[in-house]
Tab-separated table of C-alpha atoms in Angstrom:
chain	number	residue	atom	x	y	z
A	1	MET	CA	47.540	109.350	106.516
A	2	LYS	CA	47.648	105.586	107.150
A	3	ARG	CA	47.505	104.982	103.413
A	4	PHE	CA	50.381	107.433	102.924
A	5	LEU	CA	52.504	105.758	105.604
A	6	LYS	CA	51.745	102.333	104.163
A	7	GLY	CA	52.782	103.553	100.739
A	8	MET	CA	55.981	105.003	102.143
A	9	GLY	CA	56.702	101.702	103.884
A	10	TRP	CA	56.405	99.796	100.620
A	11	THR	CA	58.617	102.350	98.882
A	12	VAL	CA	61.324	102.030	101.529
A	13	ALA	CA	61.086	98.220	101.411
A	14	ILE	CA	61.503	98.199	97.630
A	15	ILE	CA	64.464	100.592	97.823
A	16	LEU	CA	66.130	98.403	100.468
A	17	LEU	CA	65.505	95.276	98.387
A	18	LEU	CA	66.977	96.879	95.280
A	19	TRP	CA	70.007	98.054	97.265
A	20	LEU	CA	70.515	94.540	98.665
A	21	ILE	CA	70.498	93.152	95.126
A	22	PHE	CA	72.978	95.826	94.060
A	23	ALA	CA	75.171	95.225	97.109
A	24	GLN	CA	75.393	91.497	96.458
A	25	SER	CA	76.193	91.776	92.762
A	26	CYS	CA	78.038	95.036	92.072
A	27	MET	CA	81.356	96.700	92.882
A	28	THR	CA	83.172	93.360	92.983
A	29	PHE	CA	86.423	94.893	91.704
A	30	ARG	CA	87.153	91.779	89.670
A	31	ARG	CA	86.775	90.501	86.137
A	32	THR	CA	86.507	87.087	84.563
A	33	ASP	CA	89.601	85.409	83.188
A	34	ALA	CA	87.910	85.337	79.784
A	35	ASP	CA	87.449	89.119	79.771
A	36	ALA	CA	91.042	89.658	80.859
A	37	LYS	CA	92.393	87.393	78.128
A	38	LYS	CA	90.276	89.220	75.560
A	39	GLU	CA	91.674	92.608	76.635
A	40	PHE	CA	95.295	91.478	76.654
A	41	THR	CA	94.968	89.607	73.361
A	42	ALA	CA	93.614	92.789	71.762
A	43	ALA	CA	96.713	94.579	73.073
A	44	GLY	CA	98.976	91.902	71.593
A	45	VAL	CA	100.121	90.663	75.003
A	46	SER	CA	100.024	87.043	76.110
A	47	ILE	CA	98.637	86.554	79.618
A	48	GLN	CA	98.504	83.504	81.848
A	49	LEU	CA	95.786	83.375	84.525
A	50	SER	CA	96.271	80.628	87.075
A	51	ARG	CA	95.459	79.407	90.554
A	52	ILE	CA	97.314	77.558	93.273
A	53	VAL	CA	95.758	75.978	96.351
A	54	VAL	CA	97.519	76.538	99.680
A	55	ASP	CA	96.110	74.822	102.778
A	56	GLY	CA	92.686	74.706	101.172
A	57	HIS	CA	92.789	78.365	100.111
A	58	THR	CA	92.808	79.495	96.479
A	59	ILE	CA	95.320	82.083	95.293
A	60	HIS	CA	94.601	83.494	91.830
A	61	TYR	CA	97.209	85.406	89.844
A	62	ALA	CA	98.097	86.746	86.405
A	63	VAL	CA	101.427	86.573	84.564
A	64	THR	CA	102.772	88.443	81.549
A	65	GLY	CA	106.236	88.670	80.037
A	66	ASN	CA	109.153	86.377	79.298
A	67	ASP	CA	109.936	83.909	82.080
A	68	THR	CA	113.677	84.341	81.530
A	69	LEU	CA	113.510	87.915	82.870
A	70	PRO	CA	113.517	89.307	86.428
A	71	THR	CA	110.055	89.331	88.012
A	72	LEU	CA	107.921	92.161	89.356
A	73	PHE	CA	105.325	90.938	91.858
A	74	PHE	CA	102.413	93.386	92.167
A	75	ILE	CA	100.242	93.432	95.309
A	76	HIS	CA	97.025	95.493	95.165
A	77	GLY	CA	95.341	97.598	97.822
A	78	SER	CA	91.888	97.414	99.413
A	79	PRO	CA	89.554	96.848	97.737
A	80	GLY	CA	91.094	95.670	94.492
A	81	SER	CA	92.358	92.745	92.466
A	82	TRP	CA	95.272	91.805	90.223
A	83	ASP	CA	93.970	93.957	87.370
A	84	ALA	CA	94.769	97.148	89.296
A	85	PHE	CA	98.168	96.797	87.592
A	86	ARG	CA	97.024	95.683	84.163
A	87	ARG	CA	98.370	98.832	82.448
A	88	TYR	CA	101.838	97.999	83.733
A	89	MET	CA	101.508	94.377	82.655
A	90	LYS	CA	100.779	95.458	79.073
A	91	ASP	CA	103.456	98.137	78.839
A	92	PRO	CA	105.995	97.397	76.049
A	93	GLU	CA	108.984	98.899	77.879
A	94	LEU	CA	108.300	96.998	81.077
A	95	LEU	CA	107.712	93.792	79.122
A	96	LYS	CA	111.199	94.109	77.630
A	97	ARG	CA	112.701	94.138	81.124
A	98	PHE	CA	110.446	92.059	83.361
A	99	ARG	CA	108.162	89.147	83.750
A	100	MET	CA	105.206	90.572	85.703
A	101	VAL	CA	102.977	88.782	88.191
A	102	SER	CA	99.931	90.363	89.823
A	103	VAL	CA	98.186	88.554	92.664
A	104	ASP	CA	94.626	88.580	93.963
A	105	ARG	CA	95.120	88.927	97.707
A	106	PRO	CA	93.019	86.569	99.885
A	107	GLY	CA	89.441	87.798	100.042
A	108	PHE	CA	89.582	89.639	96.711
A	109	GLY	CA	89.362	88.932	92.999
A	110	HIS	CA	89.275	85.159	92.598
A	111	SER	CA	91.246	84.340	95.763
A	112	ASP	CA	88.559	83.182	98.217
A	113	TYR	CA	86.488	86.252	97.384
A	114	GLY	CA	84.733	87.763	100.387
A	115	LYS	CA	86.930	86.063	103.006
A	116	PRO	CA	89.676	88.506	104.072
A	117	GLU	CA	92.647	87.525	106.227
A	118	HIS	CA	95.143	89.238	108.521
A	119	LEU	CA	98.509	90.219	106.998
A	120	GLU	CA	100.281	87.265	108.603
A	121	LYS	CA	97.875	84.732	107.101
A	122	GLN	CA	97.935	86.470	103.727
A	123	SER	CA	101.713	86.146	103.672
A	124	GLU	CA	101.447	82.440	104.478
A	125	LEU	CA	99.072	81.952	101.553
A	126	ILE	CA	100.882	84.112	98.983
A	127	SER	CA	104.487	83.110	99.771
A	128	PRO	CA	104.338	79.633	98.147
A	129	LEU	CA	103.702	81.390	94.838
A	130	PHE	CA	107.291	82.681	94.863
A	131	THR	CA	108.555	79.097	94.804
A	132	VAL	CA	106.050	78.003	92.162
A	133	LEU	CA	107.167	80.842	89.864
A	134	ASP	CA	110.878	80.764	90.698
A	135	ASN	CA	112.905	81.274	87.507
A	136	HIS	CA	116.236	81.885	89.260
A	137	ARG	CA	116.186	85.561	88.309
A	138	LYS	CA	115.869	88.645	90.488
A	139	ARG	CA	112.519	89.308	92.143
A	140	TYR	CA	110.981	92.638	93.151
A	141	LEU	CA	107.890	93.505	95.191
A	142	VAL	CA	105.517	96.359	94.337
A	143	GLY	CA	102.616	97.155	96.674
A	144	HIS	CA	99.984	99.890	96.675
A	145	SER	CA	98.118	101.159	99.761
A	146	LEU	CA	97.418	98.101	101.944
A	147	GLY	CA	99.706	96.285	99.527
A	148	GLY	CA	102.501	98.341	101.136
A	149	PRO	CA	102.462	96.626	104.543
A	150	MET	CA	101.718	93.395	102.723
A	151	ILE	CA	105.020	93.472	100.848
A	152	ILE	CA	106.847	94.394	104.062
A	153	LYS	CA	105.444	91.203	105.587
A	154	LEU	CA	106.219	89.126	102.492
A	155	ALA	CA	109.832	90.314	102.379
A	156	SER	CA	110.250	89.713	106.108
A	157	ASP	CA	108.844	86.188	105.854
A	158	ASN	CA	111.056	85.391	102.843
A	159	PRO	CA	114.464	86.839	103.846
A	160	GLY	CA	116.972	87.451	101.094
A	161	MET	CA	114.509	86.568	98.351
A	162	PHE	CA	113.892	90.036	96.903
A	163	SER	CA	116.289	92.448	95.234
A	164	GLY	CA	114.130	95.514	95.832
A	165	MET	CA	110.749	96.849	96.945
A	166	VAL	CA	108.541	99.699	95.762
A	167	ILE	CA	105.914	100.914	98.231
A	168	LEU	CA	103.241	103.038	96.552
A	169	ALA	CA	101.222	105.185	98.979
A	170	GLY	CA	101.709	102.472	101.571
A	171	SER	CA	99.709	102.458	104.810
A	172	ILE	CA	102.511	101.306	107.113
A	173	ASP	CA	102.384	103.618	110.151
A	174	PRO	CA	99.927	102.537	112.877
A	175	ALA	CA	99.916	106.062	114.306
A	176	GLU	CA	98.576	107.449	111.022
A	177	GLU	CA	95.544	105.130	111.083
A	178	LYS	CA	92.249	106.735	112.069
A	179	PRO	CA	90.299	104.948	114.872
A	180	GLU	CA	87.221	104.265	112.665
A	181	LYS	CA	85.417	102.421	115.455
A	182	TRP	CA	82.341	102.249	113.274
A	183	ARG	CA	83.866	99.583	111.006
A	184	PRO	CA	83.007	96.523	113.159
A	185	TRP	CA	79.353	97.542	113.076
A	186	LEU	CA	79.403	96.974	109.331
A	187	PHE	CA	80.780	93.429	109.324
A	188	ARG	CA	79.541	92.082	112.672
A	189	THR	CA	75.896	93.034	112.191
A	190	PRO	CA	73.266	92.591	109.434
A	191	LEU	CA	74.418	95.964	108.091
A	192	ASN	CA	77.130	93.945	106.344
A	193	TYR	CA	74.574	92.830	103.747
A	194	PHE	CA	74.071	96.435	102.682
A	195	VAL	CA	77.770	97.011	101.971
A	196	PRO	CA	78.359	96.515	98.226
A	197	GLY	CA	80.662	93.905	96.718
A	198	ALA	CA	84.344	93.986	97.569
A	199	MET	CA	83.751	96.818	100.028
A	200	ARG	CA	82.635	94.153	102.535
A	201	PRO	CA	85.951	92.272	102.800
A	202	SER	CA	87.740	95.605	102.460
A	203	ASN	CA	85.932	97.048	105.476
A	204	GLU	CA	86.793	93.968	107.518
A	205	GLU	CA	90.487	93.841	106.637
A	206	LEU	CA	90.903	97.586	107.147
A	207	TRP	CA	89.715	97.001	110.695
A	208	TYR	CA	92.232	94.142	111.053
A	209	LEU	CA	94.951	96.430	109.705
A	210	LYS	CA	94.948	98.663	112.766
A	211	LYS	CA	96.280	95.825	114.927
A	212	ASP	CA	98.248	94.197	112.112
A	213	LEU	CA	100.402	97.307	111.691
A	214	VAL	CA	101.398	97.182	115.352
A	215	SER	CA	102.379	93.524	114.940
A	216	LEU	CA	104.307	94.446	111.789
A	217	GLU	CA	106.727	96.726	113.637
A	218	GLY	CA	109.225	93.905	114.190
A	219	ASP	CA	109.275	92.997	110.491
A	220	PHE	CA	110.841	96.217	109.205
A	221	ALA	CA	114.296	95.396	110.598
A	222	ARG	CA	114.352	92.169	108.562
A	223	ILE	CA	114.228	94.072	105.278
A	224	THR	CA	117.721	94.233	103.739
A	225	CYS	CA	117.022	95.074	100.088
A	226	PRO	CA	116.754	98.597	98.610
A	227	VAL	CA	113.362	100.213	99.243
A	228	TYR	CA	111.603	102.965	97.288
A	229	MET	CA	108.619	104.768	98.796
A	230	VAL	CA	106.528	106.731	96.300
A	231	HIS	CA	103.793	108.835	97.893
A	232	GLY	CA	101.510	111.730	97.002
A	233	THR	CA	102.027	114.770	99.213
A	234	VAL	CA	98.286	115.442	99.515
A	235	ASP	CA	97.084	111.854	99.874
A	236	PRO	CA	93.789	112.151	101.824
A	237	LEU	CA	93.485	108.424	102.563
A	238	VAL	CA	97.025	107.398	103.541
A	239	PRO	CA	98.935	110.455	104.804
A	240	TYR	CA	102.366	111.317	103.428
A	241	GLY	CA	103.696	110.974	106.996
A	242	ASN	CA	103.856	107.220	106.417
A	243	THR	CA	107.096	107.786	104.500
A	244	GLY	CA	108.834	109.247	107.544
A	245	TYR	CA	107.826	106.216	109.565
A	246	GLY	CA	109.194	103.942	106.863
A	247	LYS	CA	112.560	105.699	106.835
A	248	LYS	CA	112.761	105.405	110.611
A	249	MET	CA	111.855	101.713	110.719
A	250	LEU	CA	113.804	100.356	107.715
A	251	VAL	CA	117.092	100.420	109.607
A	252	ASN	CA	118.691	97.477	107.799
A	253	ALA	CA	117.541	98.181	104.249
A	254	ALA	CA	120.391	98.547	101.753
A	255	SER	CA	118.919	101.960	100.923
A	256	VAL	CA	115.674	103.863	101.430
A	257	GLU	CA	114.588	106.457	98.884
A	258	VAL	CA	111.446	108.536	99.300
A	259	ILE	CA	109.975	109.917	96.087
A	260	PRO	CA	107.390	112.615	96.904
A	261	LEU	CA	104.789	113.334	94.242
A	262	THR	CA	103.815	116.956	94.775
A	263	GLY	CA	100.061	117.499	94.669
A	264	ALA	CA	99.294	113.821	94.074
A	265	ASN	CA	96.517	111.924	95.838
A	266	HIS	CA	96.228	108.253	96.828
A	267	PHE	CA	95.643	106.827	93.368
A	268	ILE	CA	99.168	107.200	92.031
A	269	PRO	CA	99.409	103.802	90.280
A	270	TRP	CA	96.932	105.222	87.756
A	271	ASN	CA	97.392	108.999	87.724
A	272	ARG	CA	101.193	108.964	88.038
A	273	PHE	CA	101.818	105.966	85.805
A	274	GLU	CA	104.850	107.340	83.957
A	275	VAL	CA	106.651	108.313	87.162
A	276	ILE	CA	106.097	104.914	88.738
A	277	LYS	CA	107.014	103.141	85.530
A	278	GLY	CA	110.297	105.067	85.587
A	279	VAL	CA	110.988	103.872	89.129
A	280	LEU	CA	110.346	100.278	88.079
A	281	ILE	CA	112.627	100.554	85.065
A	282	SER	CA	115.391	101.862	87.335
A	283	LEU	CA	115.342	98.768	89.553
């Protein structure tokens, strides 16, 4: 029996060690710049991958399209990175109409990977990019999931800068957030080391989000541009009810249009590409 238990102990130890190795090296939700350039070159699309440093923090981003055109700024969800929108950034029709910029939010991709920030700090770090890339053409914000409240904050902190916003399955309503009191146990204890890759900063910022959304309430009234909210009606992660909250809060937006996607889940940037592309073309 002792021999059996000893053997089981070694087996468990090996499994835990292998999982730790996996957790530290996999599910990073990012790719190298070299791999990205290879993919886009094969598609016949020129891509620029760059970094800026803001107050000691690195912000990494990708750019495609002609810099004489209006700009779409894509903001990914959690976890994720700029390449969540790579299909859009290679699309011939969109490239005829827009320059496209996709940003690695702080804590993800190659922007201080593993070190997430609250929405307010993220806005402080991302906002200088709008000046760096200013081409004196119209600018639009597109955000998916946690990228939804992020673009609300960005537009609020940069009043009058954007000509429109597209919120894709945005988690903007604090009342729709589940308590999830287990999350702090994953990033405040050694259990954090067992959480794989980008899921670690994601878990931490999703805990921040619950308070951040309450703080965000005052930002909605500062939005004056047209707003589109595209949301799946059976989204199991970010309930469709978020759209009603958005309509209620965006009191000063030039217009608010909700586009329900019947039967769609949370992953609409990928499984409802043509619909979302159509919304972008209509901007």
